Amino acid sequence: MRAADSRLWRRMQKSLKSPEYDRLIAMLVAVRHAAGVRQQALAKKLGRPQSFIAKYEGGERRIDVVEFIAIARALGADPVKLFRNYVAGKPVKAGRKGTPG
């Protein structure tokens, strides 16, 4: 493995505590708040325990892309638009209930 690849890999391994991951989770929390949805209600929509929501929002648990899509859809948001805004570094603007951005 080249040195640059090694540095990138080490950085990726620590992504749970990275500013980038914090920003992703902050975006999902903002969308949930904008939608007026409590953790318990979101968990019920996802068929998961409330602790699942609390753990990823609290930075104790990672979410994968499939979970990201399910969470966004359960909140009435477009996962592609959310991800595009995330990649572009755009802050989340809370819109009307259920319409982030």
PDB file of N, CA and C in Angstrom:
ATOM      1  N   MET A   1       0.847  -1.171   0.000  1.00  0.00           N
ATOM      2  CA  MET A   1       0.000   0.000   0.000  1.00  0.00           C
ATOM      3  C   MET A   1       0.895   1.238   0.000  1.00  0.00           C
ATOM      4  N   ARG A   2       0.574   2.180  -0.877  1.00  0.00           N
ATOM      5  CA  ARG A   2       1.355   3.411  -0.936  1.00  0.00           C
ATOM      6  C   ARG A   2       1.095   4.256   0.303  1.00  0.00           C
ATOM      7  N   ALA A   3       2.014   5.150   0.615  1.00  0.00           N
ATOM      8  CA  ALA A   3       1.899   5.988   1.816  1.00  0.00           C
ATOM      9  C   ALA A   3       0.627   6.831   1.791  1.00  0.00           C
ATOM     10  N   ALA A   4       0.312   7.423   0.633  1.00  0.00           N
ATOM     11  CA  ALA A   4      -0.892   8.261   0.535  1.00  0.00           C
ATOM     12  C   ALA A   4      -2.140   7.415   0.768  1.00  0.00           C
ATOM     13  N   ASP A   5      -2.163   6.200   0.208  1.00  0.00           N
ATOM     14  CA  ASP A   5      -3.298   5.304   0.410  1.00  0.00           C
ATOM     15  C   ASP A   5      -3.425   4.909   1.874  1.00  0.00           C
ATOM     16  N   SER A   6      -2.282   4.692   2.517  1.00  0.00           N
ATOM     17  CA  SER A   6      -2.272   4.314   3.922  1.00  0.00           C
ATOM     18  C   SER A   6      -2.854   5.428   4.796  1.00  0.00           C
ATOM     19  N   ARG A   7      -2.478   6.667   4.497  1.00  0.00           N
ATOM     20  CA  ARG A   7      -3.015   7.805   5.263  1.00  0.00           C
ATOM     21  C   ARG A   7      -4.522   7.929   5.063  1.00  0.00           C
ATOM     22  N   LEU A   8      -4.969   7.758   3.829  1.00  0.00           N
ATOM     23  CA  LEU A   8      -6.399   7.829   3.542  1.00  0.00           C
ATOM     24  C   LEU A   8      -7.137   6.719   4.295  1.00  0.00           C
ATOM     25  N   TRP A   9      -6.591   5.520   4.310  1.00  0.00           N
ATOM     26  CA  TRP A   9      -7.231   4.404   5.001  1.00  0.00           C
ATOM     27  C   TRP A   9      -7.337   4.675   6.502  1.00  0.00           C
ATOM     28  N   ARG A  10      -6.258   5.187   7.108  1.00  0.00           N
ATOM     29  CA  ARG A  10      -6.299   5.502   8.538  1.00  0.00           C
ATOM     30  C   ARG A  10      -7.358   6.568   8.828  1.00  0.00           C
ATOM     31  N   ARG A  11      -7.447   7.553   7.957  1.00  0.00           N
ATOM     32  CA  ARG A  11      -8.448   8.606   8.138  1.00  0.00           C
ATOM     33  C   ARG A  11      -9.852   8.029   8.024  1.00  0.00           C
ATOM     34  N   MET A  12     -10.076   7.134   7.087  1.00  0.00           N
ATOM     35  CA  MET A  12     -11.395   6.526   6.902  1.00  0.00           C
ATOM     36  C   MET A  12     -11.765   5.670   8.108  1.00  0.00           C
ATOM     37  N   GLN A  13     -10.821   4.978   8.689  1.00  0.00           N
ATOM     38  CA  GLN A  13     -11.102   4.123   9.825  1.00  0.00           C
ATOM     39  C   GLN A  13     -11.601   4.930  11.016  1.00  0.00           C
ATOM     40  N   LYS A  14     -11.203   6.182  11.108  1.00  0.00           N
ATOM     41  CA  LYS A  14     -11.579   7.022  12.234  1.00  0.00           C
ATOM     42  C   LYS A  14     -12.786   7.901  11.902  1.00  0.00           C
ATOM     43  N   SER A  15     -13.498   7.583  10.841  1.00  0.00           N
ATOM     44  CA  SER A  15     -14.541   8.479  10.361  1.00  0.00           C
ATOM     45  C   SER A  15     -15.726   8.616  11.309  1.00  0.00           C
ATOM     46  N   LEU A  16     -15.917   7.695  12.238  1.00  0.00           N
ATOM     47  CA  LEU A  16     -17.024   7.807  13.188  1.00  0.00           C
ATOM     48  C   LEU A  16     -16.884   9.076  14.019  1.00  0.00           C
ATOM     49  N   LYS A  17     -15.662   9.472  14.288  1.00  0.00           N
ATOM     50  CA  LYS A  17     -15.413  10.669  15.093  1.00  0.00           C
ATOM     51  C   LYS A  17     -14.927  11.845  14.248  1.00  0.00           C
ATOM     52  N   SER A  18     -15.047  11.750  12.940  1.00  0.00           N
ATOM     53  CA  SER A  18     -14.535  12.797  12.061  1.00  0.00           C
ATOM     54  C   SER A  18     -15.515  13.960  11.925  1.00  0.00           C
ATOM     55  N   PRO A  19     -15.009  15.120  11.577  1.00  0.00           N
ATOM     56  CA  PRO A  19     -15.903  16.259  11.322  1.00  0.00           C
ATOM     57  C   PRO A  19     -16.878  15.979  10.182  1.00  0.00           C
ATOM     58  N   GLU A  20     -16.433  15.208   9.188  1.00  0.00           N
ATOM     59  CA  GLU A  20     -17.303  14.875   8.062  1.00  0.00           C
ATOM     60  C   GLU A  20     -18.492  14.024   8.520  1.00  0.00           C
ATOM     61  N   TYR A  21     -18.225  13.045   9.363  1.00  0.00           N
ATOM     62  CA  TYR A  21     -19.312  12.190   9.856  1.00  0.00           C
ATOM     63  C   TYR A  21     -20.223  12.987  10.787  1.00  0.00           C
ATOM     64  N   ASP A  22     -19.646  13.846  11.618  1.00  0.00           N
ATOM     65  CA  ASP A  22     -20.451  14.711  12.486  1.00  0.00           C
ATOM     66  C   ASP A  22     -21.406  15.564  11.651  1.00  0.00           C
ATOM     67  N   ARG A  23     -20.907  16.071  10.526  1.00  0.00           N
ATOM     68  CA  ARG A  23     -21.740  16.902   9.647  1.00  0.00           C
ATOM     69  C   ARG A  23     -22.870  16.090   9.020  1.00  0.00           C
ATOM     70  N   LEU A  24     -22.585  14.846   8.646  1.00  0.00           N
ATOM     71  CA  LEU A  24     -23.619  13.971   8.087  1.00  0.00           C
ATOM     72  C   LEU A  24     -24.725  13.736   9.109  1.00  0.00           C
ATOM     73  N   ILE A  25     -24.339  13.413  10.323  1.00  0.00           N
ATOM     74  CA  ILE A  25     -25.324  13.144  11.372  1.00  0.00           C
ATOM     75  C   ILE A  25     -26.081  14.418  11.740  1.00  0.00           C
ATOM     76  N   ALA A  26     -25.381  15.544  11.807  1.00  0.00           N
ATOM     77  CA  ALA A  26     -26.057  16.818  12.094  1.00  0.00           C
ATOM     78  C   ALA A  26     -27.111  17.111  11.032  1.00  0.00           C
ATOM     79  N   MET A  27     -26.809  16.759   9.791  1.00  0.00           N
ATOM     80  CA  MET A  27     -27.768  16.952   8.713  1.00  0.00           C
ATOM     81  C   MET A  27     -29.008  16.098   8.934  1.00  0.00           C
ATOM     82  N   LEU A  28     -28.813  14.831   9.285  1.00  0.00           N
ATOM     83  CA  LEU A  28     -29.961  13.947   9.516  1.00  0.00           C
ATOM     84  C   LEU A  28     -30.788  14.396  10.716  1.00  0.00           C
ATOM     85  N   VAL A  29     -30.126  14.865  11.761  1.00  0.00           N
ATOM     86  CA  VAL A  29     -30.842  15.367  12.936  1.00  0.00           C
ATOM     87  C   VAL A  29     -31.648  16.609  12.546  1.00  0.00           C
ATOM     88  N   ALA A  30     -31.046  17.509  11.765  1.00  0.00           N
ATOM     89  CA  ALA A  30     -31.751  18.716  11.328  1.00  0.00           C
ATOM     90  C   ALA A  30     -32.969  18.368  10.479  1.00  0.00           C
ATOM     91  N   VAL A  31     -32.831  17.377   9.628  1.00  0.00           N
ATOM     92  CA  VAL A  31     -33.955  16.946   8.790  1.00  0.00           C
ATOM     93  C   VAL A  31     -35.062  16.363   9.667  1.00  0.00           C
ATOM     94  N   ARG A  32     -34.668  15.571  10.663  1.00  0.00           N
ATOM     95  CA  ARG A  32     -35.663  14.991  11.568  1.00  0.00           C
ATOM     96  C   ARG A  32     -36.400  16.094  12.325  1.00  0.00           C
ATOM     97  N   HIS A  33     -35.665  17.067  12.819  1.00  0.00           N
ATOM     98  CA  HIS A  33     -36.289  18.176  13.533  1.00  0.00           C
ATOM     99  C   HIS A  33     -37.210  18.969  12.612  1.00  0.00           C
ATOM    100  N   ALA A  34     -36.744  19.249  11.393  1.00  0.00           N
ATOM    101  CA  ALA A  34     -37.555  19.996  10.425  1.00  0.00           C
ATOM    102  C   ALA A  34     -38.848  19.251  10.091  1.00  0.00           C
ATOM    103  N   ALA A  35     -38.768  17.940  10.099  1.00  0.00           N
ATOM    104  CA  ALA A  35     -39.950  17.118   9.807  1.00  0.00           C
ATOM    105  C   ALA A  35     -40.868  17.002  11.019  1.00  0.00           C
ATOM    106  N   GLY A  36     -40.393  17.461  12.171  1.00  0.00           N
ATOM    107  CA  GLY A  36     -41.201  17.379  13.381  1.00  0.00           C
ATOM    108  C   GLY A  36     -41.380  15.955  13.880  1.00  0.00           C
ATOM    109  N   VAL A  37     -40.351  15.135  13.667  1.00  0.00           N
ATOM    110  CA  VAL A  37     -40.422  13.714  14.027  1.00  0.00           C
ATOM    111  C   VAL A  37     -39.525  13.446  15.234  1.00  0.00           C
ATOM    112  N   ARG A  38     -40.056  12.781  16.229  1.00  0.00           N
ATOM    113  CA  ARG A  38     -39.263  12.392  17.400  1.00  0.00           C
ATOM    114  C   ARG A  38     -38.513  11.095  17.102  1.00  0.00           C
ATOM    115  N   GLN A  39     -37.475  10.851  17.884  1.00  0.00           N
ATOM    116  CA  GLN A  39     -36.688   9.623  17.700  1.00  0.00           C
ATOM    117  C   GLN A  39     -37.570   8.376  17.744  1.00  0.00           C
ATOM    118  N   GLN A  40     -38.473   8.319  18.695  1.00  0.00           N
ATOM    119  CA  GLN A  40     -39.333   7.140  18.851  1.00  0.00           C
ATOM    120  C   GLN A  40     -40.176   6.896  17.600  1.00  0.00           C
ATOM    121  N   ALA A  41     -40.734   7.966  17.032  1.00  0.00           N
ATOM    122  CA  ALA A  41     -41.569   7.837  15.839  1.00  0.00           C
ATOM    123  C   ALA A  41     -40.732   7.395  14.635  1.00  0.00           C
ATOM    124  N   LEU A  42     -39.539   7.941  14.504  1.00  0.00           N
ATOM    125  CA  LEU A  42     -38.656   7.539  13.407  1.00  0.00           C
ATOM    126  C   LEU A  42     -38.276   6.073  13.554  1.00  0.00           C
ATOM    127  N   ALA A  43     -37.943   5.674  14.763  1.00  0.00           N
ATOM    128  CA  ALA A  43     -37.584   4.274  15.008  1.00  0.00           C
ATOM    129  C   ALA A  43     -38.733   3.350  14.613  1.00  0.00           C
ATOM    130  N   LYS A  44     -39.939   3.732  14.956  1.00  0.00           N
ATOM    131  CA  LYS A  44     -41.108   2.909  14.622  1.00  0.00           C
ATOM    132  C   LYS A  44     -41.263   2.794  13.104  1.00  0.00           C
ATOM    133  N   LYS A  45     -41.080   3.896  12.382  1.00  0.00           N
ATOM    134  CA  LYS A  45     -41.165   3.868  10.918  1.00  0.00           C
ATOM    135  C   LYS A  45     -40.119   2.942  10.312  1.00  0.00           C
ATOM    136  N   LEU A  46     -38.957   2.892  10.954  1.00  0.00           N
ATOM    137  CA  LEU A  46     -37.856   2.074  10.444  1.00  0.00           C
ATOM    138  C   LEU A  46     -37.914   0.629  10.935  1.00  0.00           C
ATOM    139  N   GLY A  47     -38.805   0.366  11.906  1.00  0.00           N
ATOM    140  CA  GLY A  47     -38.867  -0.974  12.487  1.00  0.00           C
ATOM    141  C   GLY A  47     -37.664  -1.285  13.355  1.00  0.00           C
ATOM    142  N   ARG A  48     -37.121  -0.250  13.988  1.00  0.00           N
ATOM    143  CA  ARG A  48     -35.935  -0.395  14.823  1.00  0.00           C
ATOM    144  C   ARG A  48     -36.244   0.143  16.216  1.00  0.00           C
ATOM    145  N   PRO A  49     -35.434  -0.214  17.207  1.00  0.00           N
ATOM    146  CA  PRO A  49     -35.638   0.366  18.544  1.00  0.00           C
ATOM    147  C   PRO A  49     -35.198   1.833  18.556  1.00  0.00           C
ATOM    148  N   GLN A  50     -35.746   2.593  19.490  1.00  0.00           N
ATOM    149  CA  GLN A  50     -35.382   3.997  19.620  1.00  0.00           C
ATOM    150  C   GLN A  50     -33.884   4.154  19.871  1.00  0.00           C
ATOM    151  N   SER A  51     -33.274   3.176  20.511  1.00  0.00           N
ATOM    152  CA  SER A  51     -31.834   3.253  20.792  1.00  0.00           C
ATOM    153  C   SER A  51     -31.001   3.281  19.507  1.00  0.00           C
ATOM    154  N   PHE A  52     -31.512   2.712  18.423  1.00  0.00           N
ATOM    155  CA  PHE A  52     -30.815   2.773  17.131  1.00  0.00           C
ATOM    156  C   PHE A  52     -30.643   4.227  16.709  1.00  0.00           C
ATOM    157  N   ILE A  53     -31.715   5.013  16.820  1.00  0.00           N
ATOM    158  CA  ILE A  53     -31.672   6.427  16.450  1.00  0.00           C
ATOM    159  C   ILE A  53     -30.743   7.175  17.400  1.00  0.00           C
ATOM    160  N   ALA A  54     -30.920   6.949  18.697  1.00  0.00           N
ATOM    161  CA  ALA A  54     -30.108   7.643  19.699  1.00  0.00           C
ATOM    162  C   ALA A  54     -28.620   7.343  19.503  1.00  0.00           C
ATOM    163  N   LYS A  55     -28.290   6.108  19.168  1.00  0.00           N
ATOM    164  CA  LYS A  55     -26.879   5.741  19.012  1.00  0.00           C
ATOM    165  C   LYS A  55     -26.237   6.361  17.787  1.00  0.00           C
ATOM    166  N   TYR A  56     -26.947   6.377  16.649  1.00  0.00           N
ATOM    167  CA  TYR A  56     -26.282   7.006  15.492  1.00  0.00           C
ATOM    168  C   TYR A  56     -26.279   8.521  15.643  1.00  0.00           C
ATOM    169  N   GLU A  57     -27.330   9.095  16.226  1.00  0.00           N
ATOM    170  CA  GLU A  57     -27.332  10.546  16.427  1.00  0.00           C
ATOM    171  C   GLU A  57     -26.305  10.972  17.475  1.00  0.00           C
ATOM    172  N   GLY A  58     -26.028  10.109  18.418  1.00  0.00           N
ATOM    173  CA  GLY A  58     -25.057  10.414  19.465  1.00  0.00           C
ATOM    174  C   GLY A  58     -23.630  10.052  19.106  1.00  0.00           C
ATOM    175  N   GLY A  59     -23.419   9.514  17.917  1.00  0.00           N
ATOM    176  CA  GLY A  59     -22.073   9.181  17.467  1.00  0.00           C
ATOM    177  C   GLY A  59     -21.534   7.872  18.009  1.00  0.00           C
ATOM    178  N   GLU A  60     -22.413   7.040  18.546  1.00  0.00           N
ATOM    179  CA  GLU A  60     -21.973   5.739  19.072  1.00  0.00           C
ATOM    180  C   GLU A  60     -22.036   4.643  18.028  1.00  0.00           C
ATOM    181  N   ARG A  61     -22.752   4.891  16.942  1.00  0.00           N
ATOM    182  CA  ARG A  61     -22.968   3.871  15.932  1.00  0.00           C
ATOM    183  C   ARG A  61     -22.915   4.506  14.552  1.00  0.00           C
ATOM    184  N   ARG A  62     -22.310   3.798  13.608  1.00  0.00           N
ATOM    185  CA  ARG A  62     -22.263   4.242  12.214  1.00  0.00           C
ATOM    186  C   ARG A  62     -23.549   3.841  11.511  1.00  0.00           C
ATOM    187  N   ILE A  63     -23.888   4.580  10.480  1.00  0.00           N
ATOM    188  CA  ILE A  63     -24.955   4.121   9.595  1.00  0.00           C
ATOM    189  C   ILE A  63     -24.332   3.878   8.231  1.00  0.00           C
ATOM    190  N   ASP A  64     -24.886   2.940   7.505  1.00  0.00           N
ATOM    191  CA  ASP A  64     -24.387   2.685   6.154  1.00  0.00           C
ATOM    192  C   ASP A  64     -25.306   3.380   5.155  1.00  0.00           C
ATOM    193  N   VAL A  65     -24.978   3.286   3.886  1.00  0.00           N
ATOM    194  CA  VAL A  65     -25.730   4.001   2.854  1.00  0.00           C
ATOM    195  C   VAL A  65     -27.170   3.508   2.761  1.00  0.00           C
ATOM    196  N   VAL A  66     -27.407   2.228   2.968  1.00  0.00           N
ATOM    197  CA  VAL A  66     -28.762   1.687   2.919  1.00  0.00           C
ATOM    198  C   VAL A  66     -29.595   2.267   4.067  1.00  0.00           C
ATOM    199  N   GLU A  67     -28.988   2.363   5.241  1.00  0.00           N
ATOM    200  CA  GLU A  67     -29.677   2.965   6.391  1.00  0.00           C
ATOM    201  C   GLU A  67     -29.922   4.456   6.160  1.00  0.00           C
ATOM    202  N   PHE A  68     -28.940   5.148   5.573  1.00  0.00           N
ATOM    203  CA  PHE A  68     -29.099   6.565   5.257  1.00  0.00           C
ATOM    204  C   PHE A  68     -30.324   6.778   4.371  1.00  0.00           C
ATOM    205  N   ILE A  69     -30.454   5.963   3.342  1.00  0.00           N
ATOM    206  CA  ILE A  69     -31.581   6.075   2.413  1.00  0.00           C
ATOM    207  C   ILE A  69     -32.896   5.816   3.149  1.00  0.00           C
ATOM    208  N   ALA A  70     -32.942   4.770   3.964  1.00  0.00           N
ATOM    209  CA  ALA A  70     -34.164   4.442   4.703  1.00  0.00           C
ATOM    210  C   ALA A  70     -34.537   5.559   5.675  1.00  0.00           C
ATOM    211  N   ILE A  71     -33.551   6.118   6.348  1.00  0.00           N
ATOM    212  CA  ILE A  71     -33.805   7.203   7.308  1.00  0.00           C
ATOM    213  C   ILE A  71     -34.352   8.426   6.569  1.00  0.00           C
ATOM    214  N   ALA A  72     -33.692   8.813   5.484  1.00  0.00           N
ATOM    215  CA  ALA A  72     -34.143   9.976   4.714  1.00  0.00           C
ATOM    216  C   ALA A  72     -35.576   9.779   4.235  1.00  0.00           C
ATOM    217  N   ARG A  73     -35.864   8.628   3.668  1.00  0.00           N
ATOM    218  CA  ARG A  73     -37.224   8.370   3.161  1.00  0.00           C
ATOM    219  C   ARG A  73     -38.252   8.347   4.283  1.00  0.00           C
ATOM    220  N   ALA A  74     -37.879   7.778   5.426  1.00  0.00           N
ATOM    221  CA  ALA A  74     -38.807   7.741   6.568  1.00  0.00           C
ATOM    222  C   ALA A  74     -39.120   9.151   7.067  1.00  0.00           C
ATOM    223  N   LEU A  75     -38.213  10.076   6.807  1.00  0.00           N
ATOM    224  CA  LEU A  75     -38.421  11.470   7.211  1.00  0.00           C
ATOM    225  C   LEU A  75     -39.071  12.300   6.099  1.00  0.00           C
ATOM    226  N   GLY A  76     -39.382  11.651   4.986  1.00  0.00           N
ATOM    227  CA  GLY A  76     -40.022  12.343   3.875  1.00  0.00           C
ATOM    228  C   GLY A  76     -39.068  13.182   3.053  1.00  0.00           C
ATOM    229  N   ALA A  77     -37.789  12.891   3.141  1.00  0.00           N
ATOM    230  CA  ALA A  77     -36.771  13.643   2.408  1.00  0.00           C
ATOM    231  C   ALA A  77     -36.250  12.821   1.234  1.00  0.00           C
ATOM    232  N   ASP A  78     -35.699  13.499   0.266  1.00  0.00           N
ATOM    233  CA  ASP A  78     -35.090  12.857  -0.895  1.00  0.00           C
ATOM    234  C   ASP A  78     -33.641  12.514  -0.548  1.00  0.00           C
ATOM    235  N   PRO A  79     -33.302  11.217  -0.432  1.00  0.00           N
ATOM    236  CA  PRO A  79     -31.947  10.846  -0.032  1.00  0.00           C
ATOM    237  C   PRO A  79     -30.885  11.309  -1.030  1.00  0.00           C
ATOM    238  N   VAL A  80     -31.209  11.345  -2.303  1.00  0.00           N
ATOM    239  CA  VAL A  80     -30.239  11.783  -3.315  1.00  0.00           C
ATOM    240  C   VAL A  80     -29.938  13.268  -3.134  1.00  0.00           C
ATOM    241  N   LYS A  81     -30.988  14.068  -2.929  1.00  0.00           N
ATOM    242  CA  LYS A  81     -30.789  15.502  -2.710  1.00  0.00           C
ATOM    243  C   LYS A  81     -29.986  15.753  -1.429  1.00  0.00           C
ATOM    244  N   LEU A  82     -30.322  15.027  -0.368  1.00  0.00           N
ATOM    245  CA  LEU A  82     -29.581  15.185   0.884  1.00  0.00           C
ATOM    246  C   LEU A  82     -28.111  14.854   0.689  1.00  0.00           C
ATOM    247  N   PHE A  83     -27.846  13.733   0.022  1.00  0.00           N
ATOM    248  CA  PHE A  83     -26.453  13.326  -0.164  1.00  0.00           C
ATOM    249  C   PHE A  83     -25.723  14.308  -1.071  1.00  0.00           C
ATOM    250  N   ARG A  84     -26.385  14.776  -2.108  1.00  0.00           N
ATOM    251  CA  ARG A  84     -25.770  15.760  -3.011  1.00  0.00           C
ATOM    252  C   ARG A  84     -25.409  17.026  -2.231  1.00  0.00           C
ATOM    253  N   ASN A  85     -26.317  17.486  -1.373  1.00  0.00           N
ATOM    254  CA  ASN A  85     -26.044  18.674  -0.558  1.00  0.00           C
ATOM    255  C   ASN A  85     -24.898  18.415   0.418  1.00  0.00           C
ATOM    256  N   TYR A  86     -24.858  17.211   0.978  1.00  0.00           N
ATOM    257  CA  TYR A  86     -23.781  16.858   1.898  1.00  0.00           C
ATOM    258  C   TYR A  86     -22.427  16.911   1.180  1.00  0.00           C
ATOM    259  N   VAL A  87     -22.350  16.274   0.024  1.00  0.00           N
ATOM    260  CA  VAL A  87     -21.098  16.230  -0.732  1.00  0.00           C
ATOM    261  C   VAL A  87     -20.673  17.640  -1.143  1.00  0.00           C
ATOM    262  N   ALA A  88     -21.636  18.480  -1.474  1.00  0.00           N
ATOM    263  CA  ALA A  88     -21.342  19.855  -1.877  1.00  0.00           C
ATOM    264  C   ALA A  88     -20.981  20.736  -0.686  1.00  0.00           C
ATOM    265  N   GLY A  89     -21.177  20.208   0.534  1.00  0.00           N
ATOM    266  CA  GLY A  89     -20.850  20.976   1.728  1.00  0.00           C
ATOM    267  C   GLY A  89     -21.902  21.998   2.098  1.00  0.00           C
ATOM    268  N   LYS A  90     -23.096  21.848   1.525  1.00  0.00           N
ATOM    269  CA  LYS A  90     -24.173  22.796   1.812  1.00  0.00           C
ATOM    270  C   LYS A  90     -24.762  22.533   3.187  1.00  0.00           C
ATOM    271  N   PRO A  91     -25.009  23.592   3.934  1.00  0.00           N
ATOM    272  CA  PRO A  91     -25.673  23.412   5.229  1.00  0.00           C
ATOM    273  C   PRO A  91     -27.142  23.077   5.009  1.00  0.00           C
ATOM    274  N   VAL A  92     -27.725  22.369   5.951  1.00  0.00           N
ATOM    275  CA  VAL A  92     -29.145  22.035   5.863  1.00  0.00           C
ATOM    276  C   VAL A  92     -29.948  23.228   6.328  1.00  0.00           C
ATOM    277  N   LYS A  93     -30.892  23.618   5.506  1.00  0.00           N
ATOM    278  CA  LYS A  93     -31.825  24.680   5.886  1.00  0.00           C
ATOM    279  C   LYS A  93     -33.142  24.008   6.170  1.00  0.00           C
ATOM    280  N   ALA A  94     -33.653  24.190   7.360  1.00  0.00           N
ATOM    281  CA  ALA A  94     -34.934  23.592   7.704  1.00  0.00           C
ATOM    282  C   ALA A  94     -36.037  24.328   6.972  1.00  0.00           C
ATOM    283  N   GLY A  95     -36.755  23.600   6.136  1.00  0.00           N
ATOM    284  CA  GLY A  95     -37.889  24.169   5.422  1.00  0.00           C
ATOM    285  C   GLY A  95     -39.166  23.854   6.144  1.00  0.00           C
ATOM    286  N   ARG A  96     -40.253  23.853   5.384  1.00  0.00           N
ATOM    287  CA  ARG A  96     -41.533  23.473   5.967  1.00  0.00           C
ATOM    288  C   ARG A  96     -41.455  22.060   6.493  1.00  0.00           C
ATOM    289  N   LYS A  97     -42.383  21.699   7.349  1.00  0.00           N
ATOM    290  CA  LYS A  97     -42.406  20.358   7.929  1.00  0.00           C
ATOM    291  C   LYS A  97     -42.313  19.330   6.804  1.00  0.00           C
ATOM    292  N   GLY A  98     -41.296  18.457   6.914  1.00  0.00           N
ATOM    293  CA  GLY A  98     -41.119  17.390   5.943  1.00  0.00           C
ATOM    294  C   GLY A  98     -40.389  17.803   4.669  1.00  0.00           C
ATOM    295  N   THR A  99     -40.002  19.081   4.568  1.00  0.00           N
ATOM    296  CA  THR A  99     -39.310  19.529   3.358  1.00  0.00           C
ATOM    297  C   THR A  99     -38.013  20.238   3.709  1.00  0.00           C
ATOM    298  N   PRO A 100     -36.987  19.473   4.045  1.00  0.00           N
ATOM    299  CA  PRO A 100     -35.713  20.099   4.378  1.00  0.00           C
ATOM    300  C   PRO A 100     -35.105  20.767   3.160  1.00  0.00           C
ATOM    301  N   GLY A 101     -34.382  21.832   3.419  1.00  0.00           N
ATOM    302  CA  GLY A 101     -33.648  22.483   2.367  1.00  0.00           C
ATOM    303  C   GLY A 101     -34.378  23.525   1.667  1.00  0.00           C
TER     304      GLY A 101
END
